[in-house]
Amino acid sequence: MTRVALVQMAMVADTEANLETAADRVREAAAGGAEVVCLPELFRAQYFCQREDHALFGITEAIPGPSTERLSAVVRETGVVVIASLFERRAPGLYHNTAAVLDPKSTAADNIAGIYRKMHIPDDPLYYEKFYFTPGDLGFRSLDTSAGKLGTLVCWDQWYPEAARETALRGAEILFYPTAIGWHPAEKAEFGERQYDAWQTIQRSHAIANGVFVCAVNRVGHELGDVLIDGVVNRVPPTVGEVIGQTGDFVVGANPGLEFWGGSFIADPFGRVLAQASQDREEILMAELDLREIEVTRQHWPFLRDRRIDAYGGLTSRFLV
Amino acid sequence: MTRVALVQMAMVADTEANLETAADRVREAAAGGAEVVCLPELFRAQYFCQREDHALFGITEAIPGPSTERLSAVVRETGVVVIASLFERRAPGLYHNTAAVLDPKSTAADNIAGIYRKMHIPDDPLYYEKFYFTPGDLGFRSLDTSAGKLGTLVCWDQWYPEAARETALRGAEILFYPTAIGWHPAEKAEFGERQYDAWQTIQRSHAIANGVFVCAVNRVGHELGDVLIDGVVNRVPPTVGEVIGQTGDFVVGANPGLEFWGGSFIADPFGRVLAQASQDREEILMAELDLREIEVTRQHWPFLRDRRIDAYGGLTSRFLV
């Protein structure tokens, strides 16, 4: 059995405080028996992509760097594998949304067994990620760790069956999706439930299609995207207008922030939800995964057997009309 | 608005009677305002793939052939598009599980606007389809009909995100899945609910991933696979043993038949279920589809924009380890 823990956490403006909170949560999870712990997407900061501001490149860091150094100490102390989503500075002017996997058994710098750079980058009102993150160039990956074969994908990747499939074909047994997704306050009442449902449904479908476990870990709480830089809080001035809309309903006003919907969950290889977090509280979500279920499920639902690899060439096209 | 109808029906041993029932249901649906009507998979017979018997090739037919001739009369009479799933005899010894789309506006023989040959063929206890059906060689298709751009896929295809994606990339606005799926009686109590849920979940995920409508139409009723051939009922002798199992529970005994679970449904481009049929009754499930929702949904959830077509080459591999 493999015990996994997802840290559903809320972030404050102080990036150092968030790192210490994350370290504490990893220790708690380890004390609870976890063998692998996944942190939410970009856990070191509030979700700053709510605006485009060059000053925010000031919080980027190298990998290895300060975050992995701090977490590697916790990994060595506790013996757990940690998946950490970071704002990577790869070179001046070249930044990625990167997941680093720290394994106590790894002899690499900061115990970094491998990294994955987010392949699919969104860009929507309040999610201006294309401004900050260069799309990943490492492709999809499965990493053989001391806690199993882990696939790391990040947030927007979760809407792409191609990403889950390629990661599973590389041998991953558990797909982890560090995430930062939430409701626009003006949309929550009308669209909130269906948005959460679609988000969970498509990730459960990746478990089904591939016969793998899926772990999605989201942040929680209402954020204006406050980030402390050099002792000053960087935020969107509340007088700056935002135009947001869905299906014809438009709201114009001051930055309303985002209400991150938590709802982290763990699904088995047939898409059943094994563990489900709340939508409004910090918590550590844990489950025992029996990795033998993967082969049993795939034998009874042998989807991998019958893929028409001779006929999937069109998937590398933008459109086929 | 496009009004679609799914004919959730039960089949008898007499293949002629099933054809007449189907024709009647198409007329009923047309009277209810339907513009496109989809019949279940292989609606002309009980689900004979519960055994491997060469005699059953006796019910194959050409396309165009008797079924399309009969249905084309109904199509011309009612003005609706009909999707008919047939056991196609393409050549001696070469048979397919084929969906034919009959369009009143088509000038082709029997109003056949196009056909699709099931690409993914299952083979599992009581679903011995690889014995009967050669995998399709037409690839994935979208057909421009008088009722819209329709994608036809068949049953086992529904577990493959690749199939839905390629069909959507060819322009399909509505994916139709004629289906024959049910419970083994010995599995229903323990696994029935999760099997239905996985089946619906993955098809809803195709709607979400691609921003298209999805229509799944299943048969209903308990069948031993009786098929009338030359006045004699062909069936599995009840003394022939079957070994069926899931997750370690094995049942040995006479052919128990399959309980087809109905549960036909229609989902919108964000995966919401617009209409849902029962699991135990014949019915015609209808919904009004506003095809403009496709573009609105895709604008707000722009998954097609961000596909990493440079990185999906691995999807044409069997495995990547």
XYZ file of C-alpha atoms in Angstrom:
642
model
C 0.000 0.000 0.000
C 1.146 3.537 -0.777
C -0.063 6.293 1.479
C -0.407 9.638 -0.282
C -1.171 13.038 1.197
C -2.433 16.155 -0.545
C -1.850 19.452 1.220
C -4.866 21.667 0.585
C -3.610 24.974 1.908
C -4.320 28.709 1.924
C -1.565 31.163 1.094
C -0.609 34.489 2.641
C 1.296 37.407 1.141
C 4.584 36.408 2.789
C 6.271 33.803 0.570
C 8.615 32.734 3.383
C 5.656 32.033 5.627
C 4.037 29.888 2.930
C 7.223 27.855 2.603
C 7.318 27.249 6.347
C 3.640 26.292 6.358
C 4.292 23.822 3.572
C 7.242 22.347 5.458
C 5.061 21.954 8.546
C 2.305 20.257 6.543
C 4.768 17.819 5.027
C 5.917 16.911 8.511
C 2.319 16.443 9.672
C 1.544 14.248 6.693
C 4.669 12.201 7.301
C 3.681 11.793 10.946
C 0.372 10.457 9.639
C 2.163 7.808 7.626
C 2.334 9.477 4.222
C 4.982 8.237 1.816
C 4.409 10.912 -0.807
C 3.107 14.435 -0.227
C 1.929 16.802 -2.933
C 1.712 20.558 -2.414
C -0.648 22.806 -4.404
C 0.426 24.708 -7.502
C 2.768 27.627 -6.788
C 2.312 27.167 -3.051
C 4.933 29.795 -2.202
C 2.674 32.702 -3.154
C -0.853 33.877 -3.458
C -2.041 33.415 -7.029
C -0.310 36.422 -8.547
C -1.346 35.650 -12.133
C -4.475 37.698 -11.477
C -2.513 40.560 -13.089
C 0.466 41.062 -15.357
C 3.243 42.783 -13.402
C 6.948 42.525 -14.198
C 7.773 43.028 -10.507
C 6.502 39.534 -9.820
C 9.397 37.968 -11.666
C 11.226 39.028 -8.487
C 9.897 35.966 -6.678
C 11.199 33.440 -9.184
C 13.942 31.077 -8.143
C 16.323 28.521 -9.595
C 15.796 24.781 -9.238
C 17.709 23.720 -7.210
C 17.180 26.864 -5.177
C 15.845 28.169 -1.895
C 12.576 26.200 -1.922
C 14.100 22.877 -2.841
C 16.896 23.418 -0.336
C 14.396 24.019 2.446
C 12.173 21.111 1.434
C 15.040 18.700 0.910
C 15.856 19.098 4.593
C 12.280 18.062 5.396
C 12.449 15.193 2.923
C 15.635 13.882 4.507
C 14.187 14.377 7.981
C 10.880 12.625 7.288
C 11.746 10.161 4.540
C 8.779 11.150 2.351
C 8.701 12.063 -1.319
C 7.524 15.649 -1.884
C 6.071 17.199 -5.040
C 6.632 20.942 -5.028
C 5.228 23.326 -7.627
C 7.523 26.318 -8.150
C 7.936 29.493 -10.206
C 11.200 28.540 -11.878
C 13.785 31.012 -13.135
C 15.629 29.019 -15.764
C 17.498 31.940 -17.289
C 17.044 35.702 -17.339
C 13.735 36.232 -19.138
C 12.876 32.511 -19.224
C 10.505 31.264 -16.528
C 8.469 28.100 -16.077
C 5.709 26.719 -13.895
C 7.627 23.685 -12.687
C 6.962 20.710 -10.451
C 10.016 19.347 -8.639
C 9.959 15.864 -7.153
C 12.144 15.479 -4.080
C 12.970 11.933 -3.075
C 14.865 11.078 0.120
C 16.573 8.299 -1.845
C 17.809 10.616 -4.571
C 21.473 11.561 -4.473
C 20.948 14.585 -6.729
C 21.213 18.158 -5.473
C 18.453 18.920 -2.959
C 17.184 15.352 -3.464
C 15.579 16.449 -6.735
C 14.753 13.212 -8.532
C 13.255 15.077 -11.459
C 11.313 18.083 -12.639
C 8.330 18.587 -14.939
C 7.597 21.892 -16.632
C 3.898 22.646 -17.106
C 3.115 21.966 -20.742
C -0.300 23.614 -21.160
C -0.401 27.256 -20.109
C -3.778 28.972 -19.684
C -4.619 32.584 -20.249
C -8.002 33.825 -19.195
C -9.320 36.763 -17.209
C -7.564 36.615 -13.798
C -5.402 33.685 -14.973
C -2.795 35.537 -17.034
C -0.304 32.698 -17.047
C 0.993 33.104 -20.583
C 2.596 36.352 -19.428
C 4.665 34.552 -16.802
C 5.320 30.987 -17.915
C 7.058 29.647 -20.985
C 5.399 26.350 -21.938
C 7.383 23.321 -20.825
C 9.902 21.698 -23.149
C 10.515 18.479 -21.254
C 7.422 16.696 -22.501
C 5.386 14.390 -20.276
C 7.181 12.371 -17.651
C 6.920 9.505 -15.256
C 9.420 9.380 -12.457
C 10.512 6.222 -10.696
C 10.660 7.262 -7.053
C 10.959 5.443 -3.780
C 7.174 5.849 -3.428
C 6.306 4.475 -6.881
C 6.127 5.656 -10.455
C 4.762 9.172 -10.222
C 3.469 11.375 -13.011
C 3.451 15.091 -12.357
C 1.176 17.364 -14.319
C 0.057 20.852 -13.377
C -3.390 22.485 -13.301
C -4.401 23.411 -16.882
C -2.822 20.118 -18.029
C -5.741 18.434 -16.292
C -8.126 19.349 -19.097
C -6.042 17.469 -21.690
C -6.566 13.715 -22.076
C -3.406 13.675 -24.190
C -1.288 14.727 -21.207
C -2.650 12.039 -18.913
C -2.332 9.379 -21.613
C 1.283 10.183 -22.475
C 2.219 10.249 -18.808
C 0.549 6.896 -18.195
C 2.204 5.386 -21.266
C 5.517 6.357 -19.714
C 4.680 4.106 -16.789
C 3.160 6.459 -14.215
C 0.919 4.727 -11.678
C -0.274 7.868 -9.905
C -0.926 11.193 -11.611
C -0.536 14.270 -9.418
C -2.120 17.568 -10.395
C -0.981 20.506 -8.242
C -3.653 23.085 -8.990
C -4.764 26.659 -8.458
C -8.342 26.959 -9.639
C -11.184 28.943 -8.224
C -14.338 30.825 -8.778
C -14.683 34.357 -9.881
C -16.943 35.725 -7.131
C -19.449 36.980 -9.704
C -19.673 33.536 -11.316
C -19.796 31.270 -8.289
C -23.516 31.325 -7.635
C -24.537 30.548 -11.181
C -21.635 28.512 -12.523
C -19.664 27.358 -9.485
C -21.113 23.909 -9.096
C -20.835 22.952 -12.742
C -17.273 24.272 -12.927
C -16.157 22.145 -10.000
C -18.023 19.158 -11.404
C -16.411 19.447 -14.832
C -12.990 19.822 -13.205
C -13.413 16.688 -11.151
C -15.116 14.746 -13.952
C -12.373 15.186 -16.486
C -9.685 14.187 -13.999
C -11.666 11.125 -12.939
C -11.880 10.275 -16.633
C -8.079 10.255 -16.854
C -8.045 7.633 -14.101
C -10.601 5.575 -16.041
C -9.043 5.893 -19.478
C -5.598 4.954 -18.218
C -6.231 2.736 -15.215
C -4.179 4.917 -12.885
C -4.727 6.720 -9.613
C -5.313 10.464 -9.878
C -4.562 12.984 -7.123
C -5.643 16.597 -7.550
C -4.578 19.129 -4.926
C -5.921 22.650 -4.984
C -5.443 25.700 -2.832
C -8.304 27.193 -0.840
C -9.417 30.634 0.233
C -10.245 33.993 -1.288
C -7.168 35.770 -2.623
C -6.487 39.164 -4.132
C -3.088 37.859 -5.196
C -1.104 39.689 -2.516
C 2.623 39.025 -2.701
C 5.165 40.531 -0.325
C 8.190 41.777 -2.301
C 10.963 43.620 -0.487
C 8.654 44.272 2.429
C 5.875 45.786 0.331
C 2.644 44.044 -0.623
C 2.220 43.857 -4.386
C -1.441 43.640 -5.307
C -3.858 44.772 -7.932
C -5.001 48.254 -6.968
C -8.644 47.829 -6.031
C -9.603 50.611 -8.379
C -8.319 48.829 -11.462
C -11.245 47.467 -13.403
C -11.568 43.915 -14.616
C -13.963 42.707 -17.250
C -15.029 39.130 -16.636
C -17.774 37.185 -18.242
C -19.375 33.893 -18.996
C -22.216 33.068 -21.369
C -23.134 36.661 -21.856
C -23.057 37.905 -18.256
C -20.432 40.581 -17.839
C -19.283 42.207 -14.659
C -17.183 45.330 -14.639
C -15.607 46.515 -11.436
C -12.626 46.494 -9.128
C -10.479 43.370 -8.833
C -12.716 40.945 -6.976
C -10.035 38.315 -6.444
C -10.533 34.605 -6.822
C -12.131 32.146 -4.439
C -10.055 28.986 -4.747
C -12.380 26.034 -4.495
C -10.259 23.457 -2.705
C -12.079 20.194 -3.313
C -8.851 18.222 -3.616
C -9.528 14.550 -4.261
C -8.010 11.149 -4.886
C -9.510 8.758 -7.461
C -8.825 5.072 -8.024
C -8.051 3.465 -11.430
C -11.753 3.207 -12.239
C -12.399 6.844 -11.406
C -14.028 6.338 -8.028
C -13.347 9.079 -5.510
C -11.475 7.539 -2.582
C -11.016 10.767 -0.629
C -12.568 14.182 -1.037
C -11.613 17.451 0.647
C -13.866 20.347 1.558
C -14.182 23.425 -0.625
C -13.424 25.968 2.083
C -10.914 24.639 4.617
C -7.245 23.851 4.818
C -6.698 20.147 5.301
C -4.388 17.272 4.568
C -6.212 14.704 2.459
C -4.843 11.183 2.709
C -5.552 7.792 1.204
C -3.976 4.350 1.006
C -3.468 3.324 -2.603
C -3.155 -0.330 -3.495
C -1.096 -0.110 -6.662
C -1.987 -3.711 -7.523
C -5.464 -2.423 -8.394
C -3.969 -0.870 -11.510
C -3.273 -4.184 -13.178
C -6.526 -5.776 -11.990
C -8.506 -2.841 -13.364
C -6.617 -2.845 -16.654
C -7.212 -6.571 -17.071
C -10.952 -6.155 -16.620
C -11.186 -2.932 -18.631
C -8.417 -3.530 -21.162
C -8.385 -0.141 -22.823
C -4.626 -0.126 -23.320
C -4.886 -3.379 -25.271
C -7.123 -1.946 -27.970
C -5.761 1.520 -28.688
C -5.702 2.221 -32.428
C -2.214 3.642 -32.573
C -2.339 3.322 -36.368
C -5.174 5.847 -36.449
C -4.201 8.534 -33.943
C -1.928 10.544 -36.201
C -4.465 13.352 -36.360
C -3.915 14.121 -32.685
C -0.775 16.046 -33.566
C -2.787 18.403 -35.766
C -4.388 21.621 -34.644
C -7.603 20.854 -36.485
C -8.557 18.436 -39.211
C -10.953 20.423 -41.359
C -31.924 24.522 -31.965
C -31.374 20.914 -32.962
C -33.734 18.343 -31.509
C -32.105 14.926 -31.061
C -33.738 11.656 -30.066
C -32.105 8.518 -28.699
C -34.055 5.284 -29.037
C -33.399 3.211 -25.935
C -34.939 -0.096 -26.956
C -35.106 -3.787 -26.039
C -34.517 -6.420 -28.691
C -36.265 -9.702 -29.396
C -34.984 -12.779 -31.201
C -36.714 -11.863 -34.468
C -34.449 -9.485 -36.371
C -37.299 -8.391 -38.662
C -39.381 -7.420 -35.658
C -36.513 -5.339 -34.264
C -36.223 -3.489 -37.562
C -39.935 -2.701 -37.547
C -39.743 -1.556 -33.927
C -36.862 0.720 -34.815
C -38.786 2.142 -37.765
C -41.766 2.800 -35.497
C -39.568 4.537 -32.916
C -38.029 6.757 -35.562
C -41.528 7.786 -36.627
C -42.502 8.501 -33.012
C -39.378 10.578 -32.484
C -40.019 12.477 -35.698
C -43.581 13.131 -34.586
C -42.077 14.581 -31.394
C -40.015 17.011 -33.419
C -36.708 15.161 -33.633
C -34.345 16.155 -36.434
C -31.845 13.379 -35.823
C -32.559 9.968 -34.304
C -29.920 7.518 -33.101
C -30.623 3.808 -32.664
C -28.651 1.587 -30.272
C -25.689 -0.528 -31.356
C -26.657 -3.530 -33.510
C -30.355 -2.855 -32.938
C -31.433 -5.548 -35.377
C -30.526 -8.385 -32.996
C -30.138 -9.391 -29.421
C -26.505 -9.056 -28.411
C -25.215 -12.238 -30.029
C -21.554 -11.591 -29.180
C -22.173 -13.421 -25.911
C -20.796 -16.469 -27.766
C -18.677 -17.239 -30.811
C -20.810 -18.999 -33.411
C -20.177 -18.957 -37.152
C -23.895 -19.329 -37.806
C -24.365 -15.740 -36.697
C -22.574 -14.423 -39.741
C -25.860 -15.404 -41.362
C -27.463 -12.193 -40.148
C -24.893 -9.875 -41.694
C -25.936 -7.611 -44.516
C -24.469 -5.273 -47.058
C -24.613 -1.487 -46.754
C -26.658 -0.436 -48.634
C -28.806 -3.422 -47.834
C -32.111 -4.482 -46.313
C -31.837 -2.360 -43.164
C -30.820 0.821 -44.897
C -33.480 0.264 -47.578
C -36.168 -0.066 -44.915
C -34.923 2.906 -42.906
C -34.399 5.117 -45.925
C -38.116 4.870 -46.565
C -38.714 6.146 -43.026
C -36.126 8.860 -43.446
C -37.773 10.085 -46.640
C -41.200 9.849 -45.039
C -40.285 11.729 -41.865
C -37.452 14.009 -42.967
C -35.194 13.066 -40.047
C -31.568 11.978 -40.057
C -31.143 8.427 -38.708
C -28.014 6.808 -37.299
C -28.235 3.031 -37.651
C -25.695 0.599 -36.222
C -25.422 -2.531 -38.385
C -23.543 -5.823 -38.687
C -21.965 -5.132 -42.063
C -20.954 -7.797 -44.556
C -18.313 -6.031 -46.606
C -17.001 -9.126 -48.374
C -17.100 -12.861 -47.699
C -15.198 -13.303 -44.441
C -14.908 -9.554 -43.799
C -17.443 -8.051 -41.413
C -17.649 -4.772 -39.523
C -19.640 -3.132 -36.759
C -20.768 -0.141 -38.786
C -22.818 2.973 -38.200
C -24.681 4.278 -41.236
C -25.991 7.821 -41.322
C -29.124 8.235 -43.418
C -29.996 11.780 -44.395
C -33.215 12.696 -46.192
C -31.202 15.284 -48.140
C -28.627 12.782 -49.338
C -28.921 11.628 -52.942
C -26.802 8.535 -52.335
C -28.239 5.024 -52.359
C -30.681 4.526 -49.458
C -29.955 8.116 -48.425
C -26.673 6.948 -46.882
C -24.710 10.140 -46.296
C -21.796 8.211 -44.813
C -20.684 5.262 -42.756
C -18.301 4.798 -39.846
C -16.753 1.447 -38.996
C -16.166 0.864 -35.303
C -12.473 1.397 -34.693
C -11.993 -0.089 -31.201
C -13.215 -3.664 -30.866
C -13.570 -5.184 -27.390
C -13.152 -8.784 -26.392
C -14.132 -9.800 -22.902
C -16.213 -12.546 -21.358
C -19.683 -12.316 -22.986
C -18.455 -9.564 -25.345
C -16.592 -11.650 -27.919
C -16.542 -8.954 -30.555
C -13.085 -9.605 -31.966
C -14.471 -12.866 -33.354
C -17.087 -11.030 -35.403
C -15.820 -7.576 -36.288
C -12.763 -6.488 -38.206
C -11.574 -3.163 -36.774
C -12.610 -0.184 -38.864
C -10.324 1.178 -41.544
C -12.087 4.449 -42.259
C -10.627 6.327 -39.339
C -12.640 8.855 -37.347
C -15.232 10.917 -39.141
C -17.468 13.902 -38.931
C -20.352 14.046 -41.345
C -21.996 17.221 -42.535
C -25.695 16.367 -42.486
C -28.900 18.335 -42.760
C -29.097 18.125 -38.933
C -25.567 19.391 -38.281
C -22.037 18.041 -38.162
C -22.387 14.615 -36.614
C -19.664 12.340 -35.315
C -20.499 8.661 -35.076
C -18.562 6.409 -32.744
C -19.631 3.035 -31.407
C -19.640 1.586 -27.879
C -16.063 0.538 -26.962
C -14.845 3.674 -28.755
C -16.381 5.601 -25.872
C -13.523 4.668 -23.553
C -10.927 6.300 -25.831
C -10.326 10.042 -25.520
C -8.350 9.820 -28.757
C -11.459 8.818 -30.696
C -13.564 11.682 -29.385
C -10.762 14.181 -29.957
C -10.083 13.150 -33.552
C -13.780 13.216 -34.337
C -14.160 16.675 -32.814
C -11.087 17.946 -34.662
C -12.822 16.879 -37.866
C -15.574 19.328 -37.020
C -18.206 17.194 -35.296
C -20.557 19.171 -33.074
C -22.451 16.203 -31.653
C -20.873 12.825 -30.881
C -23.233 9.844 -31.036
C -22.358 6.578 -29.315
C -24.693 3.699 -30.207
C -23.975 1.223 -27.425
C -24.633 -2.263 -26.102
C -23.310 -2.421 -22.559
C -24.702 -4.175 -19.553
C -24.104 -5.926 -16.329
C -23.170 -9.495 -15.842
C -25.896 -10.584 -13.411
C -23.287 -11.836 -10.948
C -21.499 -8.488 -10.959
C -24.408 -6.068 -10.847
C -24.912 -5.891 -7.093
C -21.283 -5.243 -6.256
C -19.968 -3.438 -9.321
C -23.012 -2.233 -11.233
C -23.192 1.294 -9.965
C -19.518 2.041 -10.426
C -19.541 0.544 -13.925
C -22.401 2.759 -15.029
C -20.784 5.763 -13.379
C -17.444 5.208 -15.116
C -19.226 4.736 -18.444
C -21.104 8.005 -18.106
C -18.149 9.879 -16.619
C -15.750 9.168 -19.439
C -18.298 10.156 -22.074
C -19.115 13.371 -20.216
C -15.375 14.033 -20.192
C -15.316 13.856 -23.995
C -17.932 16.594 -24.047
C -15.789 18.689 -21.688
C -12.433 18.109 -23.366
C -13.785 18.938 -26.811
C -16.638 21.343 -26.156
C -19.157 19.196 -28.019
C -22.497 17.594 -27.262
C -22.394 13.870 -26.481
C -25.288 11.457 -26.992
C -24.996 7.890 -25.731
C -27.789 5.444 -26.566
C -27.842 2.000 -25.038
C -30.172 -0.964 -25.250
C -32.109 -2.186 -22.238
C -33.310 -5.512 -20.897
C -31.927 -8.900 -19.964
C -30.802 -10.914 -22.988
C -29.490 -14.395 -23.539
C -28.492 -13.342 -27.042
C -31.345 -15.133 -28.812
C -31.279 -14.685 -32.569
C -33.837 -16.177 -34.942
C -32.060 -17.684 -37.957
C -34.080 -19.575 -40.563
C -36.925 -19.970 -38.106
C -34.774 -21.425 -35.322
C -33.603 -19.559 -32.226
C -29.828 -19.545 -31.985
C -28.738 -19.190 -28.366
C -26.065 -20.332 -25.985
C -27.167 -23.704 -24.625
C -27.888 -23.051 -20.966
C -25.633 -25.911 -19.988
C -22.543 -24.333 -21.488
C -20.426 -22.946 -18.695
C -19.048 -19.435 -18.621
C -16.279 -18.224 -16.380
C -16.672 -14.599 -15.517
C -14.892 -12.599 -12.932
C -13.883 -9.290 -11.553
C -11.345 -8.478 -8.863
C -11.040 -12.022 -7.711
C -14.702 -13.017 -7.582
C -15.380 -15.795 -10.045
C -18.675 -17.317 -11.005
C -18.906 -20.561 -12.931
C -22.211 -21.649 -14.334
C -24.622 -21.657 -17.233
C -24.862 -18.645 -19.511
C -26.480 -15.995 -17.335
C -26.988 -13.488 -20.131
C -26.405 -9.782 -19.853
C -28.602 -7.123 -18.306
C -28.220 -4.102 -20.553
C -28.252 -1.046 -18.387
C -29.983 1.527 -20.563
C -29.123 4.847 -18.963
C -28.874 6.628 -22.291
C -28.027 10.300 -21.850
C -27.294 13.578 -23.559
C -24.536 15.901 -22.296
C -23.817 19.513 -23.193
C -20.380 20.902 -24.180
C -19.395 21.312 -20.525
C -20.387 17.755 -19.663
C -23.668 18.528 -17.932
C -26.337 15.891 -18.374
C -29.270 17.482 -20.205
C -31.397 14.339 -20.418
C -31.093 10.988 -18.713
C -32.987 7.751 -19.422
C -33.934 5.024 -16.965
C -31.894 1.864 -16.590
C -34.763 -0.557 -17.107
C -37.332 0.767 -19.578
C -37.634 1.373 -23.273
C -37.950 5.058 -24.000
C -37.180 7.771 -26.484
C -34.868 10.325 -24.896
C -34.992 13.775 -26.451
C -33.289 17.111 -25.973
C -32.997 20.437 -27.731
C -29.361 21.260 -28.431
C -28.311 24.841 -28.971
C -25.234 24.356 -31.128
C -24.173 27.948 -30.445
C -23.212 26.781 -26.947
C -20.244 25.002 -28.484
C -18.442 28.179 -29.398
C -19.412 29.999 -26.195
C -18.105 27.096 -24.113
C -14.900 26.855 -26.113
C -14.284 30.578 -25.746
C -14.593 30.366 -21.959
C -12.741 27.063 -21.629
C -10.297 27.401 -24.522
C -8.806 23.925 -24.453
C -8.467 23.689 -28.213
C -6.345 26.856 -28.199
C -3.645 25.398 -25.992
C -3.158 21.816 -27.203
C 0.560 20.940 -27.372
C 0.470 19.328 -30.777
C 4.283 19.458 -30.820
C 4.360 17.072 -27.848
C 1.677 14.476 -28.593
C 3.744 12.231 -30.846
C 3.866 9.554 -28.168
C 0.128 8.955 -28.533
C 0.779 6.838 -31.604
C 2.953 4.476 -29.552
C 1.713 1.386 -27.763
C 3.735 2.204 -24.654
C 6.609 4.541 -23.934
C 8.750 2.554 -21.529
